[in-house]
Coordinates of C-alpha atoms in Angstrom, one line a residue:
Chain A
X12 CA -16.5 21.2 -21.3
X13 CA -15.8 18.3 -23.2
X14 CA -15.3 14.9 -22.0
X15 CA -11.9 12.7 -22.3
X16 CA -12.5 10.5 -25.9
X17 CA -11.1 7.2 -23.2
X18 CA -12.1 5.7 -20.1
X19 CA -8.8 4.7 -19.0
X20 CA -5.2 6.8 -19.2
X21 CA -3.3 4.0 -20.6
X22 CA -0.9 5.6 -22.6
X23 CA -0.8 8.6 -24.6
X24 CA -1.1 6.7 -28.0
X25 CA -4.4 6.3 -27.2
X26 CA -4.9 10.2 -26.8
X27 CA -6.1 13.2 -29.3
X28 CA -5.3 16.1 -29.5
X29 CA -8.3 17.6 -27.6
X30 CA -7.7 14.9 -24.7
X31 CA -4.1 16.7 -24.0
X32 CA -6.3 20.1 -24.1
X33 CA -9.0 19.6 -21.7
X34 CA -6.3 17.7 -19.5
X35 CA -4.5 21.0 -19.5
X36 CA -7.5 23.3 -19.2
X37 CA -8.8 21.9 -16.0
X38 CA -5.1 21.0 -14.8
X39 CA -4.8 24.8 -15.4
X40 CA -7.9 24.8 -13.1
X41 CA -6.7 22.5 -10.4
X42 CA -3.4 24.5 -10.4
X43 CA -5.3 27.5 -8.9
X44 CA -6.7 25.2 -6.2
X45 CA -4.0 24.0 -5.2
X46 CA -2.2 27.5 -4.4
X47 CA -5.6 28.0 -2.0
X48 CA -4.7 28.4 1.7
X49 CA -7.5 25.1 1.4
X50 CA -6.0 22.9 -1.1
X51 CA -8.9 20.4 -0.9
X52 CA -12.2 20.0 -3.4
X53 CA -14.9 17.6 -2.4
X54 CA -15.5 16.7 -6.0
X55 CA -14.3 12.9 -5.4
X56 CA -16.0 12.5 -1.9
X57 CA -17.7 8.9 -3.6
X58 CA -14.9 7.5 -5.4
X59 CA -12.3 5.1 -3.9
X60 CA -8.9 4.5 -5.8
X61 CA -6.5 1.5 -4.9
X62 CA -3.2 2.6 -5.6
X63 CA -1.4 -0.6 -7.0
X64 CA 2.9 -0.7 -6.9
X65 CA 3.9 -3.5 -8.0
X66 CA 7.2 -1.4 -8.3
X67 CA 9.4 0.7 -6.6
X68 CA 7.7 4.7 -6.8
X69 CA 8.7 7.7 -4.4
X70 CA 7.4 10.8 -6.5
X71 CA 4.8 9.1 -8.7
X72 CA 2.8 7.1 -6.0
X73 CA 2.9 10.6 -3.2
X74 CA 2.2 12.8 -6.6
X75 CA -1.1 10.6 -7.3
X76 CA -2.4 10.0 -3.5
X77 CA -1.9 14.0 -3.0
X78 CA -3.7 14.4 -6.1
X79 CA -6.4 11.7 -5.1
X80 CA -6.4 13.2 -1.6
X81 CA -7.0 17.0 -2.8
X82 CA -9.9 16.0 -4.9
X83 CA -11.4 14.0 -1.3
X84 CA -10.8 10.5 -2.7
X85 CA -10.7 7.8 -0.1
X86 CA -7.5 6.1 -1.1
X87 CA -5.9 2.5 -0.5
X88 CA -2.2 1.8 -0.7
X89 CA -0.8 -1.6 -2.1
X90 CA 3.0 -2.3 -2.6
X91 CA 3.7 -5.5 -4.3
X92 CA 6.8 -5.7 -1.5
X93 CA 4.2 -6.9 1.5
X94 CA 1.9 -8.5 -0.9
X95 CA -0.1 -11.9 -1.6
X96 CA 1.8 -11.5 -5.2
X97 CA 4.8 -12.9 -3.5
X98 CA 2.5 -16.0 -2.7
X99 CA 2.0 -16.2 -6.0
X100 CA -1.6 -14.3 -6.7
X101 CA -1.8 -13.0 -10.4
X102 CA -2.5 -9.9 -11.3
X103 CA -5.9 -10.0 -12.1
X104 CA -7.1 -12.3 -8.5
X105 CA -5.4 -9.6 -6.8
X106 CA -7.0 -6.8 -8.8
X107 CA -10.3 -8.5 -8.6
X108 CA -9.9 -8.8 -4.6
X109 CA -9.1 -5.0 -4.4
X110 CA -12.2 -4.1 -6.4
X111 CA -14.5 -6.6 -4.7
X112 CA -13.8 -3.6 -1.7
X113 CA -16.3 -1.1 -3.9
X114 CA -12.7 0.6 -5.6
X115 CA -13.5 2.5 -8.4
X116 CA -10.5 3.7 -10.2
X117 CA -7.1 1.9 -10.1
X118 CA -3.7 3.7 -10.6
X119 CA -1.3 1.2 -11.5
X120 CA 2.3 0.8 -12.1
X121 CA 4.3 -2.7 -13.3
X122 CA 7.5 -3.4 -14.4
X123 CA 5.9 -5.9 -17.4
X124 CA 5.1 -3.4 -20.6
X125 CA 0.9 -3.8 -21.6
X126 CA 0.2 -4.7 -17.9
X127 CA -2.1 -1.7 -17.6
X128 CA -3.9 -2.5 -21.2
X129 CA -4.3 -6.3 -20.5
X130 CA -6.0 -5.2 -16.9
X131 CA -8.3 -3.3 -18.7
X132 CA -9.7 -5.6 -20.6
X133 CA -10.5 -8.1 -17.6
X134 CA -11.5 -5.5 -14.5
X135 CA -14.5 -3.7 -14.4
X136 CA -12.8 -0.2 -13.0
X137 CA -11.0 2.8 -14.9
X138 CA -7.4 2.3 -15.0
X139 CA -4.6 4.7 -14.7
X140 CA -1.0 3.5 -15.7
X141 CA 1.8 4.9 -13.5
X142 CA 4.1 3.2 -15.7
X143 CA 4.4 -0.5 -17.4
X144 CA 7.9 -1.5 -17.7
X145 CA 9.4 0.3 -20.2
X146 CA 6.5 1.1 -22.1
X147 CA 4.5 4.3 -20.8
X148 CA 4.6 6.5 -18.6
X149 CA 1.6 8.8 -19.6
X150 CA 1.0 11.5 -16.5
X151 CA 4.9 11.9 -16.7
X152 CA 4.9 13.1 -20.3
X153 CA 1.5 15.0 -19.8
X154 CA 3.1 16.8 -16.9
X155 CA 6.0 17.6 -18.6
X156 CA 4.0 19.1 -21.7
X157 CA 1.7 21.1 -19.4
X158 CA 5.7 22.5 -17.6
X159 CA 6.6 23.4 -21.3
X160 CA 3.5 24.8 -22.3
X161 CA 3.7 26.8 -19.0
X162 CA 7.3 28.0 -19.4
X163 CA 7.3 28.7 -22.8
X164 CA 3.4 29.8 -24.0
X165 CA 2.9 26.5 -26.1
X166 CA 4.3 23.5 -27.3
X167 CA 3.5 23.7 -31.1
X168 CA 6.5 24.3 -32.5
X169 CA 9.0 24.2 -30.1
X170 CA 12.4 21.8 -30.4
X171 CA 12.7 19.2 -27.3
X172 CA 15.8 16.8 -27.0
X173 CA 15.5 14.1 -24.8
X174 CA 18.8 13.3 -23.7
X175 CA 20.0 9.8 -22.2
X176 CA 18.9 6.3 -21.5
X177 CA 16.1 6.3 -24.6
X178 CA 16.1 2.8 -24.9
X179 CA 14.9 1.8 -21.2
X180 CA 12.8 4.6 -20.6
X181 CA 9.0 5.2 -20.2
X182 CA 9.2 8.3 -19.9
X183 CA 10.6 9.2 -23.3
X184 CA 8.1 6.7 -25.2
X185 CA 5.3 8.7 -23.5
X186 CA 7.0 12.5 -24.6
X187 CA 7.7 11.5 -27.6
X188 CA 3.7 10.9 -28.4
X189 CA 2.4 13.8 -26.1
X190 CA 5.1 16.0 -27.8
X191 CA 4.6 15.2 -31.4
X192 CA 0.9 14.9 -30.8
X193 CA 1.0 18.7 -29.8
X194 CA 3.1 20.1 -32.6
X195 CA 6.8 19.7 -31.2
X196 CA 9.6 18.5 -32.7
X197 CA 11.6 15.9 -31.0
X198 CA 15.5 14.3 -30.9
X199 CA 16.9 11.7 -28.7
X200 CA 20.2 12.4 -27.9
X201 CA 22.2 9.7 -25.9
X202 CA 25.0 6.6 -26.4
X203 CA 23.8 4.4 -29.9
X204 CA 23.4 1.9 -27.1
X205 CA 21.0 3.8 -25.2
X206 CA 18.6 4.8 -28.6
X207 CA 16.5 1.9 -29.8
X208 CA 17.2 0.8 -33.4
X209 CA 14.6 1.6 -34.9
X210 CA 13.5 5.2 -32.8
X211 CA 13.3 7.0 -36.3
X212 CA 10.4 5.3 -37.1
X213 CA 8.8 7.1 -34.7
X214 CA 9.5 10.6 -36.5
X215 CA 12.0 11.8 -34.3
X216 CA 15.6 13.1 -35.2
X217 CA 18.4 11.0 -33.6
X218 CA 21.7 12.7 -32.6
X219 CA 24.9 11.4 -30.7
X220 CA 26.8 14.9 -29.5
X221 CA 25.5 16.2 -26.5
X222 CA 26.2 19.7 -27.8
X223 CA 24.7 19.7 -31.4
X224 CA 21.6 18.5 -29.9
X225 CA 21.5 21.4 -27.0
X226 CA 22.1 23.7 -29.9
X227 CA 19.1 22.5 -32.1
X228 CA 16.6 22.5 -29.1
X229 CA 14.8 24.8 -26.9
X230 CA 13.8 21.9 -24.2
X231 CA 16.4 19.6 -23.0
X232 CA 14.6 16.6 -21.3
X233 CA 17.4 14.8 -19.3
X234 CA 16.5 11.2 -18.4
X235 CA 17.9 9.1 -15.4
X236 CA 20.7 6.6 -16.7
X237 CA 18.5 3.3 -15.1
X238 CA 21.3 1.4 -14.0
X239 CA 18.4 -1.1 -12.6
X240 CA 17.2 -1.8 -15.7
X241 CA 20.5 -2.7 -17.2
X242 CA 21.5 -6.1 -17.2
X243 CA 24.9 -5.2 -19.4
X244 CA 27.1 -2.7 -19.6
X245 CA 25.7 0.2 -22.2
X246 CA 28.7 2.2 -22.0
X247 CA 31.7 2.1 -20.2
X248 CA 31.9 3.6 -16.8
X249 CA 29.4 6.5 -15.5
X250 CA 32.4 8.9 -15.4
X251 CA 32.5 8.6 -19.2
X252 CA 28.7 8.7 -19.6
X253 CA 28.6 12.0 -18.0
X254 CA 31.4 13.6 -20.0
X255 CA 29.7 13.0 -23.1
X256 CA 26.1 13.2 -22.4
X257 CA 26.1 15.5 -19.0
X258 CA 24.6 18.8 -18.7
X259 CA 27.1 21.5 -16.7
X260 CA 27.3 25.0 -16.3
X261 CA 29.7 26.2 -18.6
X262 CA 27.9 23.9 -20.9
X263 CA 24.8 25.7 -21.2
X264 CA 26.6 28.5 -20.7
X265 CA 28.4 28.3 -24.0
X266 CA 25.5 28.2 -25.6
X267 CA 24.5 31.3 -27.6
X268 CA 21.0 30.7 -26.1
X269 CA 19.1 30.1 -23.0
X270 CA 17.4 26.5 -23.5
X271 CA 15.0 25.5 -20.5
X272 CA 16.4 22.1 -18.9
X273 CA 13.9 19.3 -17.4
X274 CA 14.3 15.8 -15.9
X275 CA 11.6 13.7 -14.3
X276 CA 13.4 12.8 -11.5
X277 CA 15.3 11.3 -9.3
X278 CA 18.1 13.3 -10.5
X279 CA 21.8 10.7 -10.1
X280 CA 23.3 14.9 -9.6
X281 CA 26.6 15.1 -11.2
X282 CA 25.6 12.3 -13.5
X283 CA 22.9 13.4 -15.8
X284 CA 23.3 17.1 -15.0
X285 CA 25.5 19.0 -12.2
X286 CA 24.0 20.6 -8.8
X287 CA 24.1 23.8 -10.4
X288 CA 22.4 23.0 -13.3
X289 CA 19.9 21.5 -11.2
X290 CA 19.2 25.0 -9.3
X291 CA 19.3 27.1 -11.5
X292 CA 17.0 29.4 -13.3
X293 CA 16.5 27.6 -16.7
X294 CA 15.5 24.0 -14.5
X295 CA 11.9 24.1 -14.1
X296 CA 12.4 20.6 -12.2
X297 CA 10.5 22.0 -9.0
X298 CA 7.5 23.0 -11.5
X299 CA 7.4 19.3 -12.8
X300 CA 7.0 18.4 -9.3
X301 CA 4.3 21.1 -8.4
X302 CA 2.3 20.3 -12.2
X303 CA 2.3 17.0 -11.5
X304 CA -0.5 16.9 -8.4
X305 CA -1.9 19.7 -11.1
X306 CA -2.3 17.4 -13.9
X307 CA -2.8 14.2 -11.9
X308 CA -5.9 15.4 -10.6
X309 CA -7.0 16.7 -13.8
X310 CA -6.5 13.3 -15.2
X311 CA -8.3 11.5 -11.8
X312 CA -11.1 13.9 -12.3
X313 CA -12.1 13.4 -15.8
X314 CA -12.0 10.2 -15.6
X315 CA -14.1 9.4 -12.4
X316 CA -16.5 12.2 -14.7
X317 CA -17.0 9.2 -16.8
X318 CA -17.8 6.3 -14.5
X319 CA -21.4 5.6 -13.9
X320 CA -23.3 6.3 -10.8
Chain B
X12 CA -39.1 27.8 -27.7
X13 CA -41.1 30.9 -26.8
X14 CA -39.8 34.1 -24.7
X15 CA -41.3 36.8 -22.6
X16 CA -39.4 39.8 -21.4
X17 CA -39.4 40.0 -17.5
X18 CA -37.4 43.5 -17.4
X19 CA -36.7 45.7 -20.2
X20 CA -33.2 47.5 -20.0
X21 CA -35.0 50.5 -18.3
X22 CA -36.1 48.2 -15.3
X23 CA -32.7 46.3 -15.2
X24 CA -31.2 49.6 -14.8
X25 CA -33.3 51.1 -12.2
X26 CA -32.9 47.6 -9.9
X27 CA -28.8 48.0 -10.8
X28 CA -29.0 51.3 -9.0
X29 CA -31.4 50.3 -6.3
X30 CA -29.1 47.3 -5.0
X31 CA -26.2 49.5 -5.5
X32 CA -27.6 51.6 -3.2
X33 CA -28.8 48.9 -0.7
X34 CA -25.4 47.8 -0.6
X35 CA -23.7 51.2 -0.1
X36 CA -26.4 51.8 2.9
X37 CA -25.3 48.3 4.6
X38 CA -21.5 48.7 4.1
X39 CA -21.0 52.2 3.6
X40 CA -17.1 52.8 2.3
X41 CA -16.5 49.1 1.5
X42 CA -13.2 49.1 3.4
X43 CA -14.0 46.0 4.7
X44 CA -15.9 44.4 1.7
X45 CA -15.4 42.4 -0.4
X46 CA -18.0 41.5 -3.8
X47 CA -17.9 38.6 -5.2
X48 CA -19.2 37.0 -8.5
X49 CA -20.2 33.7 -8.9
X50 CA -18.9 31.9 -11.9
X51 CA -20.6 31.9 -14.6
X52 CA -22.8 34.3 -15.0
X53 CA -22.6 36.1 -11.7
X54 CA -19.8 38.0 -12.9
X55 CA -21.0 39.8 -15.1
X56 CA -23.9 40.8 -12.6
X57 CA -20.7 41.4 -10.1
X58 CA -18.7 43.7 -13.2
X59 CA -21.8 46.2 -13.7
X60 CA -22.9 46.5 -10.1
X61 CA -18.6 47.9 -9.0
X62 CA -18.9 49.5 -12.1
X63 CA -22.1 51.6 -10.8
X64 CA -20.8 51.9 -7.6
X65 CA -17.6 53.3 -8.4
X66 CA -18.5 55.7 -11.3
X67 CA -21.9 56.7 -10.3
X68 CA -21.2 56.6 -6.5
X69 CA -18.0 57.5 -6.1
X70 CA -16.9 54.4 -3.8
X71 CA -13.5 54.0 -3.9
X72 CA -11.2 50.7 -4.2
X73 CA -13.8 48.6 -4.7
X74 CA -12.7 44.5 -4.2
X75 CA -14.1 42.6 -6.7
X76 CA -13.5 39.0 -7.5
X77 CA -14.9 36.0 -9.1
X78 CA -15.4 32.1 -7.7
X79 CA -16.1 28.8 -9.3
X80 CA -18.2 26.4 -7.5
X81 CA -17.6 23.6 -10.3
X82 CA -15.4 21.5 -8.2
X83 CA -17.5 22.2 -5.2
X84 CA -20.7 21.3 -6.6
X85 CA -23.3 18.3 -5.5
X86 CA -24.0 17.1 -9.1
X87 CA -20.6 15.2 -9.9
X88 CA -21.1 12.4 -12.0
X89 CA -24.9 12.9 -11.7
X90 CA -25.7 15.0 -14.6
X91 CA -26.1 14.5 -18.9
X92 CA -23.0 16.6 -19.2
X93 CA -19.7 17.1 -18.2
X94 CA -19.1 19.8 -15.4
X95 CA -17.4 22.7 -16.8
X96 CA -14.8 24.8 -15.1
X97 CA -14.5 28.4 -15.1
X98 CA -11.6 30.3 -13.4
X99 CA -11.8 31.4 -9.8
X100 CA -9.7 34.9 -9.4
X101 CA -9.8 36.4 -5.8
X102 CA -6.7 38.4 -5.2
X103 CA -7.0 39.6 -1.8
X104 CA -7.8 38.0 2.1
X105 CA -11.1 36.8 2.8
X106 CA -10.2 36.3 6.7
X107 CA -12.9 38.7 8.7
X108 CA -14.2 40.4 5.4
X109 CA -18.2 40.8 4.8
X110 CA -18.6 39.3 1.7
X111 CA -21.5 39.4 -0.9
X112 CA -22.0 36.7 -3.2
X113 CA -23.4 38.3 -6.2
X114 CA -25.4 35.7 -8.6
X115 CA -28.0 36.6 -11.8
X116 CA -30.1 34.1 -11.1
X117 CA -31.0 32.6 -7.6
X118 CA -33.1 28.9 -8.3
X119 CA -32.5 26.0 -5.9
X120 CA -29.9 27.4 -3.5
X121 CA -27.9 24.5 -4.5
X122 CA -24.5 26.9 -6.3
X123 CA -25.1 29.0 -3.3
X124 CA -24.6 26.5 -0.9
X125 CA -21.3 25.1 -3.2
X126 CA -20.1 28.7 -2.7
X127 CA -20.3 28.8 0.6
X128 CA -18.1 25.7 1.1
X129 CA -15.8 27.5 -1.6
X130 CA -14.9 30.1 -0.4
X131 CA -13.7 28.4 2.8
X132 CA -10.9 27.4 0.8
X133 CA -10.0 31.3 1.2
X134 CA -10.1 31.8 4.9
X135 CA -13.1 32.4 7.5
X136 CA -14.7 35.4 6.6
X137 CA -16.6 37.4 8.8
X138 CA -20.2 37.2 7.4
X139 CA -21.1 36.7 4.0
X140 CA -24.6 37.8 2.1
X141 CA -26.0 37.1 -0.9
X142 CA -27.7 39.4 -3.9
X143 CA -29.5 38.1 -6.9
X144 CA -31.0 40.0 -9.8
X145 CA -33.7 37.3 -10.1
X146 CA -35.2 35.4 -7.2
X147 CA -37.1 32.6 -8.1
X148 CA -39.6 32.2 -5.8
X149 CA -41.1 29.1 -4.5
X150 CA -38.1 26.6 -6.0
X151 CA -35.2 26.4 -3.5
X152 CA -34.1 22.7 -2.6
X153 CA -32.1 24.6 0.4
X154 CA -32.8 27.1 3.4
X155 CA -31.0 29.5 1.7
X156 CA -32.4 33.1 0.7
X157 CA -31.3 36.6 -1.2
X158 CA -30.0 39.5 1.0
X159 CA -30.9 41.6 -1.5
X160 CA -33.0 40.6 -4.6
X161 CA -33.6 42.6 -7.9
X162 CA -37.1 41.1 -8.9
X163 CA -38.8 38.2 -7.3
X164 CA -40.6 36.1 -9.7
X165 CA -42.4 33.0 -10.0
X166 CA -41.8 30.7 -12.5
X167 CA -42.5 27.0 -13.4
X168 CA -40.0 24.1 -13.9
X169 CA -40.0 24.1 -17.4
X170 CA -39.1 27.6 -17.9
X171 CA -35.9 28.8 -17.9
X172 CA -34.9 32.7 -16.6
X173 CA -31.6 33.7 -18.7
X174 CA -30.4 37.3 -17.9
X175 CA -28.9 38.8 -20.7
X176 CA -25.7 41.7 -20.7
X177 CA -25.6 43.8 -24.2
X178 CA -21.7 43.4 -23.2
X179 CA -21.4 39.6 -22.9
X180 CA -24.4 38.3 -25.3
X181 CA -24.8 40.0 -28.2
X182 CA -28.0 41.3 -27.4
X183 CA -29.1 44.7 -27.9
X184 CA -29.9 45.9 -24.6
X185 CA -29.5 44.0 -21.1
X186 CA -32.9 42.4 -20.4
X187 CA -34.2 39.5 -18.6
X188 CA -36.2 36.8 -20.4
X189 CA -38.6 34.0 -19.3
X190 CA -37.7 31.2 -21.8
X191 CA -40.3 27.9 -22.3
X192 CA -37.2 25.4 -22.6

């Protein structure tokens, strides 16, 4: 095996090719342990991780300490909420603190974009980014790859629309790397207010109506509409919003194909896609949930692989 | 790198047939065993043995899996190179089944003694054994010693044994080899 060309998972701009490979190939791995009636490895027994939220996280922070637990990490919680960051510690005092306990990995997420980049240049542990503002959101997009690649054989090739808040969201920054980076070809589909001026740039196809783009794609990535992150109004009331840019039943069903539908969660139901649509056979929601511990500890253990004894 | 030849495919297949037999003597119809290969190389050790016992010795139904110690072993972060992963594949209940580890090569005990904690993972079986082809003699780190053994032998730290299948390494026939490394 190979190791990981990085020493932290800062984003997936800073991935090859072969990273998103062996990430896969022992996720793949880790996916069969997990389905044991044990679901526990001792590979981790010596490494402690401090688990810093300096932002609200339900599925990303229980994802990580399950996968950090599974592989026998000892694990310590921080939430900025109850924090000395409120007395007004920086970031790095209170990193420095948490690592003068013996931590060796840090999983981090912030709401300020490079947080995770700037920490590694000042802290002597490996850092993980959960997500940095509106920036990246790398184990997201690698889980959602590895749910593709599992659905449908491979990546390379296939056609994945990303539909909704583009211009706020992490998680489409970080697919639209892991995606192109493995041979897909991407479109964002949501209100022009919603798509970042200048998203072409980025090589990806741009498209306004909901249906043209479901009947380009094979993958239809539906993002949350982050009403938190809006300081204005982006588009006129949520009722219109999921009108144009919501995924129903008969929609898909008047499709002359079967596309598979994701979202990374929480689902706003009846806003980005209905109940139904949620539950049904082409969502493969629950298997993002379930790959995500997969790749997560995949991730955790190649990188503890590269920190010294 | 010089090589001398331990067993010739003659000898390899003789000892094939002898623990074959061994095992068929200690669990008769196999309804309640279960073999099991150790990743990576035990498998193949694991493939030939079912193989004989089911063709050559009629034993039906034969349970044959394989199990990867890599995330269970004791050398994590320790050695040169990355640990590499192999799949585990057991498709039935371990819970009150003998079990015997099957393994090419026993040196140090240490995979052994990963296995053991492995197959845990699978339920609480109800005794589990171990057979080797090679037992290298006089090198275990651990308490830990063959059920059955093909050949015993004694070799030095700086050789290497490498059992070779004409199936799995391009070789001409299956043979056994004492490498200088």
């Amino acid at each position: 095996m190979s190791e990981l060309s990085v020493n932290h998972l800062l984003g997936i701009k800073y991935l090859n090719q072969k990273d998103i490979q062996l990430i896969f190939e022992t996720a793949d791995h880790f996916k069969e342990v997990i389905n044991r009636p044990i679901k526990k490895v001792p590979s981790l027994r010596d490494i402690t991780i401090a688990n810093l939220f300096f932002e609200n996280s339900t599925r990303t922070k229980l994802s990580f300490e399950l996968a950090e637990k599974r592989l026998s990490a000892d694990v310590i919680n921080f939430s900025s909420g109850q924090s000395s960051v409120k007395k007004g510690e920086t970031l790095i005092d209170t990193v420095n603190n948490i690592l003068s306990m013996k931590v060796d990995m840090v999983v981090m997420r912030h709401p300020n974009p490079g947080a995770g980049v700037f920490l590694s240049k000042h802290v002597n542990a490996s850092i993980v980014n959960a997500g940095d503002g509106a920036h990246e959101h790398p184990t997201q997009a690698l889980l959602d790859s590895y749910s593709i690649r599992e659905k449908l054989g491979e990546v390379n090739g296939k056609k994945v629309v990303i539909v909704g808040d583009i211009l706020h969201s992490r998680v489409a920054l970080s697919n639209i790397f892991a995606l192109q980076l493995q041979g897909a070809e991407v479109m964002v589909c949501g209100p022009k207010t919603l798509i970042p001026k200048y998203i072409d740039k980025l090589g990806v196809k741009v498209e306004t109506n909901l249906r043209k783009a479901l009947n380009w794609c094979d993958v239809a990535n539906m993002l949350r509409v982050q009403n938190e992150r809006m300081d204005i109004s982006y588009f006129p009331s949520t009722r219109e919003y999921t009108q144009q840019f919501g995924v129903s039943k008969d929609l898909l069903d008047s499709l002359d194909k079967e596309i598979t539908v994701m979202h990374p969660g929480p689902i706003n139901r009846g806003v980005e896609i209905t109940s139904d649509v949620a539950d049904s056979q082409q969502s493969i929601i629950l298997d993002q949930v379930e790959n995500g511990v997969a790749v997560r500890m995949a991730v955790i253990y190649l990188l503890a692989s590269k920190i010294k004894q | 790198m010089s090589q001398k030849v331990l067993l010739n495919e003659k000898e390899v297949n003789i000892i094939l047939h002898r623990l074959a037999c061994q095992l068929i003597e200690k669990h008769n119809d196999f309804s309640n065993t279960v073999l099991i290969g150790l990743q990576p190389r035990g498998v193949f050790l694991a493939d030939r043995l079912a193989k004989i016992l089911s063709e050559d010795y009629q034993v039906k139904d034969i349970q044959l899996g394989q199990l990867d110690i890599t995330f269970f072993r004791d050398d994590f972060r320790r050695g040169e190179k990355p640990l590499e992963a192999n799949s585990t594949k057991i498709n039935f209940l371990v819970e009150d089944k003998n079990i015997v580890f099957i393994d090419d090569v026993l040196y140090t005990g240490r995979s052994i003694r990963a296995a053991l904690t492995a197959i845990q993972s699978f339920g609480r079986p109800n005794e589990i054994e171990l057979l080797t082809l090679i037992d290298r003699r006089f090198s275990r780190h651990l308490p830990i010693q063959p059920d059955y053994r093909g050949r015993q032998v004694d070799v030095i730290n700086n050789e290497k044994v490498k059992v070779n299948w004409k199936e799995h390494d391009d070789a001409d026939a299956d043979s056994v080899y004492l490498i200088e490394k």
